[in-house]
XYZ file of C-alpha atoms in Angstrom:
587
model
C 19.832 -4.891 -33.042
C 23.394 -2.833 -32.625
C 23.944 0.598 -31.493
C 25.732 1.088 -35.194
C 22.280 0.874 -36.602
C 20.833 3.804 -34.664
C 23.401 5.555 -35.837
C 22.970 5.010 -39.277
C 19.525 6.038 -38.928
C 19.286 9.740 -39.469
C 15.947 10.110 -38.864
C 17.128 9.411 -34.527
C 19.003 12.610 -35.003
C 21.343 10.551 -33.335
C 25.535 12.069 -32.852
C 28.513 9.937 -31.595
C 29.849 11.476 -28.785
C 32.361 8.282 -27.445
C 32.573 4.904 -27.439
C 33.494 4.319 -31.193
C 35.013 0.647 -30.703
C 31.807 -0.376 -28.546
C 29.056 0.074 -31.045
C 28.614 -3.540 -31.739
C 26.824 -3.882 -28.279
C 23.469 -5.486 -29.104
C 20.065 -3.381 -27.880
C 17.276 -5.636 -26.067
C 15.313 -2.930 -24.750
C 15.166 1.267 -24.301
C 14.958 2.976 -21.136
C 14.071 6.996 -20.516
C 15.042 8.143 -17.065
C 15.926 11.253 -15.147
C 16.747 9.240 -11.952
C 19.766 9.638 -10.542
C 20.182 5.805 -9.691
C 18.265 3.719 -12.111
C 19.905 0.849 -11.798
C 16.571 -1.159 -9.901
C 14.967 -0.565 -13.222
C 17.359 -2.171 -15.378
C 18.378 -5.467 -16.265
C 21.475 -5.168 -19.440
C 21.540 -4.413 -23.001
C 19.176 -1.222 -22.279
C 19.805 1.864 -24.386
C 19.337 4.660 -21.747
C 17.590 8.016 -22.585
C 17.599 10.710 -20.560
C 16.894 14.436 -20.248
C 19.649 15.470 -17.379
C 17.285 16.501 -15.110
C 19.829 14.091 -12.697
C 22.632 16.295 -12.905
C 23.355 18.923 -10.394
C 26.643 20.085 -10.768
C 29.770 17.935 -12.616
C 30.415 15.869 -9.592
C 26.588 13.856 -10.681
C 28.262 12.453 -14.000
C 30.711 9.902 -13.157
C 27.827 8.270 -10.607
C 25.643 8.048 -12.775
C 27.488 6.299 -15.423
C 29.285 3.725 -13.069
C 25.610 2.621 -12.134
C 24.318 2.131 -16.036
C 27.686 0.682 -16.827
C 27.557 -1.691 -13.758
C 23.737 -2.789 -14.932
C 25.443 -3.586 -18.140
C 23.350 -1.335 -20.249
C 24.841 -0.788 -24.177
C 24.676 2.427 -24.374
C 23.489 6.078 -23.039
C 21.486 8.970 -25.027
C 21.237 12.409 -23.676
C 19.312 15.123 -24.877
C 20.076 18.556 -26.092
C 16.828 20.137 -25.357
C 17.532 20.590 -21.699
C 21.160 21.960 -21.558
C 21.913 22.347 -25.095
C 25.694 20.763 -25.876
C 26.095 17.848 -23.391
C 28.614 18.546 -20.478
C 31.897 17.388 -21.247
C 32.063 15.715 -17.416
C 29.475 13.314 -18.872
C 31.419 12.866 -21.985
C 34.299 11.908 -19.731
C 32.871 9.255 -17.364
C 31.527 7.751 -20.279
C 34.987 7.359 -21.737
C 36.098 5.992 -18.320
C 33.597 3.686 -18.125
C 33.390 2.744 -21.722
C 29.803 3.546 -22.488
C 29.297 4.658 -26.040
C 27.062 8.165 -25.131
C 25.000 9.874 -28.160
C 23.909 13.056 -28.179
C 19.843 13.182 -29.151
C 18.952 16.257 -31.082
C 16.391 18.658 -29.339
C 13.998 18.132 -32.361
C 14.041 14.358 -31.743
C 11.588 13.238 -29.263
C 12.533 10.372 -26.988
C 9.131 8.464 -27.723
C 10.123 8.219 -31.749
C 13.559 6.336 -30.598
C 11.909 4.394 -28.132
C 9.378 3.175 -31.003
C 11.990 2.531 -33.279
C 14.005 0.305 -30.854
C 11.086 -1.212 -29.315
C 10.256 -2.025 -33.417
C 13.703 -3.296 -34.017
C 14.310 -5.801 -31.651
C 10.815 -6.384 -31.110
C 10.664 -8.199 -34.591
C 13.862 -9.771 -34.033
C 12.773 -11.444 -31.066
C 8.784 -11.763 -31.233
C 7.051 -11.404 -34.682
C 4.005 -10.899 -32.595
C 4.735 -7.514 -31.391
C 4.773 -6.471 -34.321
C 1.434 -4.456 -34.654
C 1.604 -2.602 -31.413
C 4.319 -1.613 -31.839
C 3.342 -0.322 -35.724
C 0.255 1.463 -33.273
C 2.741 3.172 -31.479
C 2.374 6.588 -32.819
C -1.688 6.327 -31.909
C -0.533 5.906 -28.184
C 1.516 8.928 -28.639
C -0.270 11.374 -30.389
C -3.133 14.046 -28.350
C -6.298 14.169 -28.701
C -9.360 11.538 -29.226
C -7.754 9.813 -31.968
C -4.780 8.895 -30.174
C -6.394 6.293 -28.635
C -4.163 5.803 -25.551
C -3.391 2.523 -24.104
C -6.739 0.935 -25.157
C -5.000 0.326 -28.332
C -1.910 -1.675 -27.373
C -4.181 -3.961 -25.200
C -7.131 -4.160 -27.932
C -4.005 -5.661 -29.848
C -2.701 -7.695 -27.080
C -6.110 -9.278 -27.291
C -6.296 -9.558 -31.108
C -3.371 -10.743 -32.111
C -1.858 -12.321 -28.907
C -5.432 -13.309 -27.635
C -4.777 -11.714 -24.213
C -6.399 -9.987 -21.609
C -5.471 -7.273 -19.976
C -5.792 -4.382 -18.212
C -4.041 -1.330 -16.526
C -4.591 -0.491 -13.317
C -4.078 2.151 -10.810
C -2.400 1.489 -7.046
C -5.964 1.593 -5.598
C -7.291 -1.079 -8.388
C -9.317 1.426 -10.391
C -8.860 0.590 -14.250
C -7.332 2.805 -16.405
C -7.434 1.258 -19.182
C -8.506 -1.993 -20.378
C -9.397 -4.530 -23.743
C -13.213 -5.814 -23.898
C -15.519 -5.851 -20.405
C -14.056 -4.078 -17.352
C -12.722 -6.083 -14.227
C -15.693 -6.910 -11.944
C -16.566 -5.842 -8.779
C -13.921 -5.393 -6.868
C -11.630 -7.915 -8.656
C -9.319 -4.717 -9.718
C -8.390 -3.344 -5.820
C -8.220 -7.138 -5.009
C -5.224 -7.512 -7.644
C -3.826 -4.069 -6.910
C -3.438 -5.237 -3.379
C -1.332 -8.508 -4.727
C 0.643 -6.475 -6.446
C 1.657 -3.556 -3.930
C 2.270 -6.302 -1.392
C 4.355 -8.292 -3.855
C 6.224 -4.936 -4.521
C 7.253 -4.456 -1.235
C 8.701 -7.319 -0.514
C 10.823 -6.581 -2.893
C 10.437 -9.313 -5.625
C 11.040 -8.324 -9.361
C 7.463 -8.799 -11.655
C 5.814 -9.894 -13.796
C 3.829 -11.450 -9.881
C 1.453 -13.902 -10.258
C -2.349 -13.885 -8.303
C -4.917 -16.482 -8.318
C -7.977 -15.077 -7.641
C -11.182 -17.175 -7.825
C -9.723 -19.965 -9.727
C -8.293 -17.415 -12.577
C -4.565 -16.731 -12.746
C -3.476 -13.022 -13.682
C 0.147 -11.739 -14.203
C 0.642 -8.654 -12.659
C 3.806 -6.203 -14.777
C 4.820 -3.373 -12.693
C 4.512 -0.401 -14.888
C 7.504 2.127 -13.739
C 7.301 6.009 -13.874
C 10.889 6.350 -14.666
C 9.987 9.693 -16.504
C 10.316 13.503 -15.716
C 7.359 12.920 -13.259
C 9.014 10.029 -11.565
C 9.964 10.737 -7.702
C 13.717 12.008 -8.023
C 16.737 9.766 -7.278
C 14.123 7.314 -5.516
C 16.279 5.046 -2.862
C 13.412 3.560 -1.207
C 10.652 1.160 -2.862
C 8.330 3.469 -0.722
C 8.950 6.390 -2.598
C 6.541 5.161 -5.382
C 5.187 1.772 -4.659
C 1.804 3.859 -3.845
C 1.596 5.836 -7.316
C 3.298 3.172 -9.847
C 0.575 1.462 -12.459
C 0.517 -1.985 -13.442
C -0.701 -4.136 -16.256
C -2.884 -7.110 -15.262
C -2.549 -10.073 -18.122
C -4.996 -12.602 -17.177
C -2.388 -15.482 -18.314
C 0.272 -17.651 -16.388
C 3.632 -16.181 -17.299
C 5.731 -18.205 -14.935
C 6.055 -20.992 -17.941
C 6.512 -18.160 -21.082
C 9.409 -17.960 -23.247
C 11.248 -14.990 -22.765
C 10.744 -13.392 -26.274
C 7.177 -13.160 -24.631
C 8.465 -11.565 -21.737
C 10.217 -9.351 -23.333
C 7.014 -8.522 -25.790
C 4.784 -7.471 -22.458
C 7.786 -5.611 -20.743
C 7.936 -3.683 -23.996
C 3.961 -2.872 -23.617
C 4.692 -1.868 -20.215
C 7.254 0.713 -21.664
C 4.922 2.072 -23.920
C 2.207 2.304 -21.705
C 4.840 4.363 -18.956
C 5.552 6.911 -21.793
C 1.690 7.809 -21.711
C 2.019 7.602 -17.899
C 4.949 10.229 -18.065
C 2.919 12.785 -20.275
C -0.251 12.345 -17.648
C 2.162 13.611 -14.748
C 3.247 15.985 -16.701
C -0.030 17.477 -17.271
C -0.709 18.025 -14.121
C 2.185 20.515 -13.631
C -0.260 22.820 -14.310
C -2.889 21.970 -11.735
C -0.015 21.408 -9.290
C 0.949 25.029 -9.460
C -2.681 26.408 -9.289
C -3.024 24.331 -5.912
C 0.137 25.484 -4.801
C -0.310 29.473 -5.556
C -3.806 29.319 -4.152
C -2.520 27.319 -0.496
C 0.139 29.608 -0.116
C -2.417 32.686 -0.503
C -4.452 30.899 2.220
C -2.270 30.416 4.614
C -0.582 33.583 4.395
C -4.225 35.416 5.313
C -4.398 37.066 1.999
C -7.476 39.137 1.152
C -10.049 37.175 0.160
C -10.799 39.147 -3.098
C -6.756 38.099 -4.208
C -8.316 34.203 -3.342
C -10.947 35.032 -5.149
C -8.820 36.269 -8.289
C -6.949 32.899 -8.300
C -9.683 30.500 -8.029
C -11.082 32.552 -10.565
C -8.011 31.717 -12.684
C -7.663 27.972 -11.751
C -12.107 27.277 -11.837
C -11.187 26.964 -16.324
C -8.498 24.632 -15.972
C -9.977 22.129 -13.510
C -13.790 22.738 -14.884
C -13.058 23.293 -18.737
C -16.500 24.560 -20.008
C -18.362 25.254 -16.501
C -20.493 28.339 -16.559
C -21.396 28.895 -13.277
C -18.710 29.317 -9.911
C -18.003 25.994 -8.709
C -18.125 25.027 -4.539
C -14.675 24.062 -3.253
C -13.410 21.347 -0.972
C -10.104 20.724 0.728
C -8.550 17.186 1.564
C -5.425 16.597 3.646
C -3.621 13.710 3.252
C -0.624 12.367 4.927
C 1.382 9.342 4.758
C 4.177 8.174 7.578
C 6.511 5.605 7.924
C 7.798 4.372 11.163
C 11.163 2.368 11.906
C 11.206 -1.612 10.961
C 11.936 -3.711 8.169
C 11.801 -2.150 4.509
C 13.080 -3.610 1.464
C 14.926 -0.672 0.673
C 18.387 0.628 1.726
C 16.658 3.503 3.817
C 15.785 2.154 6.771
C 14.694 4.728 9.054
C 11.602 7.258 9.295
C 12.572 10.483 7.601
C 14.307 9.041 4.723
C 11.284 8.536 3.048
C 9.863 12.025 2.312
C 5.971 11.785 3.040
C 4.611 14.657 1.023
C 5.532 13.915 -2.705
C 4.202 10.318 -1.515
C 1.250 11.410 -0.433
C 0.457 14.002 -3.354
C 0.898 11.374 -5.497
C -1.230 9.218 -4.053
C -4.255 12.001 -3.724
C -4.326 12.380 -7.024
C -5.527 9.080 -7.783
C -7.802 8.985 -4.531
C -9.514 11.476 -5.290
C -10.879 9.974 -8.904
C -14.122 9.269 -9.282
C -13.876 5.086 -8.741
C -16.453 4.584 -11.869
C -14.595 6.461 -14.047
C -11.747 5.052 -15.935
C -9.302 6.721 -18.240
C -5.747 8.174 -17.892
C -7.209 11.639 -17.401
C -9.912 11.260 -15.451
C -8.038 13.248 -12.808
C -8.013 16.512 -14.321
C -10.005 17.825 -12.630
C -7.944 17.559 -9.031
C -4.949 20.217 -7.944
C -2.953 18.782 -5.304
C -0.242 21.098 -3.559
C 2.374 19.559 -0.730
C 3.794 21.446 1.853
C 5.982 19.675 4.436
C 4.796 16.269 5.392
C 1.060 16.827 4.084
C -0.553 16.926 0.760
C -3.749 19.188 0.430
C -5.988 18.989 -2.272
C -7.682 21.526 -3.759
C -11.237 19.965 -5.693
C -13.861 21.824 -7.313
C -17.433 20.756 -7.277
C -20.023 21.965 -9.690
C -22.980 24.048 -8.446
C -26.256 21.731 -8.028
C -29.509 23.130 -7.206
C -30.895 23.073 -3.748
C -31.414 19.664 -1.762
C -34.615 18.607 -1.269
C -35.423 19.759 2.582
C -35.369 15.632 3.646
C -31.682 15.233 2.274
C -30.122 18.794 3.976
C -27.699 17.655 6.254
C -28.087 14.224 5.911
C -25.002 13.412 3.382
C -23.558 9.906 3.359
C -20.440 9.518 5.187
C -21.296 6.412 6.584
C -20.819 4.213 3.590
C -23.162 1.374 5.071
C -26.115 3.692 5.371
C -28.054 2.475 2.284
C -31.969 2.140 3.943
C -33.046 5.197 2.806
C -31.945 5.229 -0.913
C -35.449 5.496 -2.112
C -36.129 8.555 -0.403
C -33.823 10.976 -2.685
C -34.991 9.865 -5.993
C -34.971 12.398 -8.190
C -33.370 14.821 -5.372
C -30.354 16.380 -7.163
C -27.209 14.701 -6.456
C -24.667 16.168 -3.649
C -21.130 15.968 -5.323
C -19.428 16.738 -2.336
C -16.516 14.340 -1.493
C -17.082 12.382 1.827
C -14.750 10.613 3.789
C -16.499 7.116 4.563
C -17.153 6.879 0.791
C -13.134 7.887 0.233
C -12.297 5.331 2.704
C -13.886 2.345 1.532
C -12.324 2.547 -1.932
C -9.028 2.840 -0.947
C -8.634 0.440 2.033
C -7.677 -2.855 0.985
C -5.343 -2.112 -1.616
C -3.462 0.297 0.013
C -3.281 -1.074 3.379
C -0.406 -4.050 1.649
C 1.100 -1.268 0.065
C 1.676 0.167 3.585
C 2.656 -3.223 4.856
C 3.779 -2.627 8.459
C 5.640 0.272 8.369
C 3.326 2.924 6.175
C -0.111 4.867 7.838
C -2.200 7.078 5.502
C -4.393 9.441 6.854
C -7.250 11.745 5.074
C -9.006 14.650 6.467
C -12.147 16.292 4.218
C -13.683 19.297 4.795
C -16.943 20.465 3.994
C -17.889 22.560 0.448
C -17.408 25.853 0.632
C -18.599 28.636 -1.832
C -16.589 31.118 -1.674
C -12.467 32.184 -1.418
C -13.472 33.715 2.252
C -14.368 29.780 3.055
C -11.262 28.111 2.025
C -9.104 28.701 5.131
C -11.554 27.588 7.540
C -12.056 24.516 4.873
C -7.999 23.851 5.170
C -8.088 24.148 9.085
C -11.288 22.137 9.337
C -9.687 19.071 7.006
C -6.214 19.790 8.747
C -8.231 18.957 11.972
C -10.453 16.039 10.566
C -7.093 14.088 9.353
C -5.790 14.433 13.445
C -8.834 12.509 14.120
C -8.061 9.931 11.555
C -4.878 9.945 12.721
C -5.634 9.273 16.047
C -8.092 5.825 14.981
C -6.655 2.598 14.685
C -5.429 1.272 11.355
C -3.056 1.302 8.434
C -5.899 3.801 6.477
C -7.948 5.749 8.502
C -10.197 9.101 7.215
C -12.549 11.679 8.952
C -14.842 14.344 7.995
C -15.961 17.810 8.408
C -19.150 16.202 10.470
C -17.179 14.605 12.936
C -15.501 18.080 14.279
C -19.026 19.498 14.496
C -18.984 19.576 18.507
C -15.459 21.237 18.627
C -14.044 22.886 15.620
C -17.363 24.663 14.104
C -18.620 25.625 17.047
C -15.770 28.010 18.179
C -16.730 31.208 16.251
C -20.154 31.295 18.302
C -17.766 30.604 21.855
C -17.782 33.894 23.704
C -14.673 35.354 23.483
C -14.377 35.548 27.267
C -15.066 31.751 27.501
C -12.451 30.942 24.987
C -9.959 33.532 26.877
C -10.359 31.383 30.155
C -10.130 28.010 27.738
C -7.240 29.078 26.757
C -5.451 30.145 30.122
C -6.370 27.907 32.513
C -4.611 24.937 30.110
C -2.016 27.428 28.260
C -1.072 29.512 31.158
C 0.762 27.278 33.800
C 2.806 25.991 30.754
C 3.595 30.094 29.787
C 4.553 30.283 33.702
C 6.745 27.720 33.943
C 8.790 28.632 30.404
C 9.706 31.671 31.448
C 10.614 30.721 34.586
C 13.103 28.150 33.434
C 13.157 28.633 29.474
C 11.731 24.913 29.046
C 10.309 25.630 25.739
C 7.075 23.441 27.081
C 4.587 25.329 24.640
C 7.246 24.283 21.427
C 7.504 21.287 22.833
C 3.854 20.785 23.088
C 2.915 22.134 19.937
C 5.471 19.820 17.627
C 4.208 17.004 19.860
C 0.801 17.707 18.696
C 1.806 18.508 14.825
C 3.603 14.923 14.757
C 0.274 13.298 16.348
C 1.910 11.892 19.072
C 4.916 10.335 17.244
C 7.739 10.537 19.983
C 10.651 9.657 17.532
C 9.438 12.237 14.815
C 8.581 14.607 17.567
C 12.224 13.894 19.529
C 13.639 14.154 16.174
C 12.203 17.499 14.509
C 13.230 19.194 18.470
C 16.898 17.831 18.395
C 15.925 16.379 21.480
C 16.479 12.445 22.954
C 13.351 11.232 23.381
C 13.727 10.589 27.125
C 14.314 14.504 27.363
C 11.238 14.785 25.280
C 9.061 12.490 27.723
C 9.894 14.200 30.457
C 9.305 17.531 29.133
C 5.806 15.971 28.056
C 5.022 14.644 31.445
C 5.863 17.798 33.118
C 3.183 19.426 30.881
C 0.423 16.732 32.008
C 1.509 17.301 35.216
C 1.384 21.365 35.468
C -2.272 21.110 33.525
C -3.695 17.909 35.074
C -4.232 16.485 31.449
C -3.346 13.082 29.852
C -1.674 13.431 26.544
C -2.339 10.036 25.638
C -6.079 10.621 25.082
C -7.539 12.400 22.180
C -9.883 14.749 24.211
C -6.955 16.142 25.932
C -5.087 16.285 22.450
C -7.950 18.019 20.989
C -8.274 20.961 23.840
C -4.724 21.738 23.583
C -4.879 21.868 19.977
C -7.476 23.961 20.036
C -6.084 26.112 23.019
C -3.233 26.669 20.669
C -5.033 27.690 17.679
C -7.100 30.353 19.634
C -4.262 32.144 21.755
């Protein structure tokens, strides 16, 4: 189709705003964005939407065309719902660049002009996309009858006699036509698929697993919850979807091509409206960490969780327990497929929010909202989640204390039958779902970490539940591994012991490994206790550490070494990094 025919539809709410002689560019696809570069995501005749979320300040337009123009797109909607008239700098570089721009009224939603191109050229090219497409409005709409993505694929399978299924980055299955994936066939072709990613190869990939060929179409959150201005495939290879098509595509014609890569548009617009869901939740998490870790009264805790227990338990009658989960995700120096190609210019914490969120889903449950239940809050490097468990009944006595973080320990199944079930979260469990899918997303350069605490039942609780998962994911970190977790019960000897430590044992603790560093700083103004503590927070990293001080790294070695040498301690082994940790955290 042409641009002029949008135009002439009135029903777009479509308005000329330049690029009157260009308007016989032909449309083979739609495209809603708020990036600030886009251009990985594109490949020509794209009609851009976008809200302007991009734009900072004038000097943001002209970039941002000369990319879309340079991708050979035909032409660029914005909408007035954001800023109201569109800025006349855009109106300018698209007159530079000769890009016909429309304005898109703020009563016009981008999904109806996305259907309406998607139905245009859809039917031009492939008669067979025909009745998703006419479904369209179903995947939109709220509610039950919406049906979500289940019905584009129950159509892919009727009419195109296709398979498929969507898929989170850790393989469980959002949606899907006919039987579910088995076993573990789902994190198996989430792993081909975040290892084809990084190597930077464009989809659809193609995986043979046992003798069965599956496509694999990268589904792209290019939406208002994408990661802004992403540079770096790392900044959401680990939260992206996919569509698995159990077909060959490498020998398809391209109208079929372009049919699935239009499915995988449609599926991203439900995608966007998830994310944006969870604003919600992502502001609870965020007002109730910052309460905690300013030492607020428990009783103003209290009043929030009270506020946020309806929202992530709709219908719950009864105070739900609480647990906290840190997460953290680094990248070190090496090869990356991206143009950033040094730690730092991949920001962790958005990553590693992201990624929480879809940890933290119950693995049997599928669905696009399944998560709903989980508030995640970043601060820094870290992502903490808040997650609310329901209140069970009392354990039978032979269960208390006996919950199952070791995954493998299965001989005693028999013996809680018809115990009620513990819904707390546990890190082995965590850990074994994740693993293999996740560790080729990492590749070489990429290390995710997960601390859990235990429940707690009460606001007064939750900061010794942040400190204790804060302190379980440094023992993660400190394991072996591209994906490493701990738990609450692994701190048991150290961390939730110290309240019962009398206070003149913990005094002496603290001085005799504290105290010579104290001596020496203010002797020479070494800043060995800063030094010591960001050495700590960046678990041993020297370039993150070296870099977060200002300092060269040798400087920062030798600062370290004169530490273990004025305490006699070896900051190389975890027992030492533990003592000072906690030497820190009680002076």
């Amino acid at each position: 189709m042409r641009l002029r025919a949008l135009l002439e539809t009135d029903a777009l709410g479509l308005r000329l705003l330049g690029g009157e002689d260009e308007l016989d560019r032909t449309v083979r696809g739609v495209m809603t964005t708020d990036l600030r570069d886009p251009s990985r995501y594109l490949s020509g005749g794209e009609l851009v939407l976008t809200g302007l979320a991009w734009r900072r300040d004038a000097g943001d337009s002209e970039p941002f065309v000369r990319i879309l123009a340079g991708a050979g797109v035909a032409g660029l909607a914005a909408g007035e719902a954001e800023l109201g008239d569109i800025p006349a700098d855009l109106v300018e570089a698209c007159v530079q660049h000769r890009l016909p721009l429309f304005a898109v009224n703020e009563t016009v939603a981008f999904a109806t002009i996305t259907e309406h191109v998607v139905r245009q050229v859809s039917g031009e090219r492939a008669g067979d996309l025909a009745a998703v497409v006419d479904r369209h409005r179903r995947l939109m709409t709220s509610g039950p009858a919406g049906g979500g993505p289940e019905v584009v694929l129950d159509l892919l399978t009727s009419d195109l006699d296709l398979r498929a299924w969507v898929l989170s980055p850790t393989g469980r299955q959002i949606a899907g036509a006919g039987a579910p994936l088995a076993g573990q066939l789902g994190a198996v072709l989430a792993g081909h698929h975040l290892a084809a990613t990084r190597t930077g190869r464009r989809g659809p990939y193609r995986a043979a697993v046992a003798g069965t060929t599956y496509s694999l179409f990268p589904i792209r959150n290019t939406g208002r919850g994408a990661v802004p201005a992403a540079r770096d495939v790392r900044e959401s290879v680990l939260s992206d979807w996919l569509l698995a098509v159990e077909a060959d595509a490498s020998d398809w014609p391209a109208a079929r091509l372009d049919l699935l890569q239009g499915v995988t548009q449609l599926i991203a617009v439900e995608r966007d409206r998830r994310d944006a869901a969870r604003t919600v939740r992502r502001r609870l998490a965020q007002e109730v960490l910052e309460l905690v870790q300013a030492g607020a009264a428990p009783a103003e805790i209290a009043a929030r969780l009270r506020v946020a227990a309806p929202v992530l338990l709709p219908g719950l009658g009864v105070a739900p327990q609480w647990q906290v989960v840190v997460a953290r995700v680094d990248w070190t120096a090496g090869e990356t497929t991206g143009p950033a190609g040094v730690p730092g210019d991949v920001a962790g914490g958005p990553v590693a929010q992201a990624l929480l969120e879809e940890i933290l889903v119950d693995p049997a449950v599928s669905g696009p909202d399944s998560a709903d239940r989980i508030a995640v809050a970043h601060t820094g490097e870290e992502a903490i989640a808040l997650v609310p468990l329901p209140a069970v009944p009392a354990l039978l006595p032979e269960t208390v204390g006996h919950p199952t973080d070791n995954a493998d320990n299965t001989d005693n199944a028999d013996d809680t039958v018809g115990a009620p079930q513990d819904p707390a979260l546990h890190a082995d469990a965590l850990l074994a779902s994740v693993r293999e899918p996740l560790s080729a997303g990492l590749a070489d350069d990429g290390r995710l970490t997960l601390g859990v605490s235990a429940a707690v039942h009460s606001a007064e609780g939750l900061r010794g539940a942040l400190e204790e998962a804060r302190h379980a994911r440094r023992v993660a970190a400190a394991r072996p591994g591209r994906v490493c977790a701990a738990g609450h019960h692994e701190l048991a000897s150290h961390v939730l012991l110290l309240p019962f430590v009398p206070d003149d044992v913990r005094r002496a603790f603290t001085a005799r490994l504290l105290d010579p560093l104290r001596d020496y700083d203010r002797r020479h103004r070494a800043e060995l206790i800063e030094t010591l503590e960001a050495f700590l927070d960046c678990d041993g990293s020297w370039t993150r550490c070296a870099a977060r001080l200002h300092l060269h790294v040798n400087t920062l070695r030798y600062r370290v070494g004169r530490i273990e040498q004025l305490t006699g301690r070896d900051l190389s082994r975890l027992e030492d990094k533990l003592d000072f940790f906690l030497a820190l955290r009680m002076s």
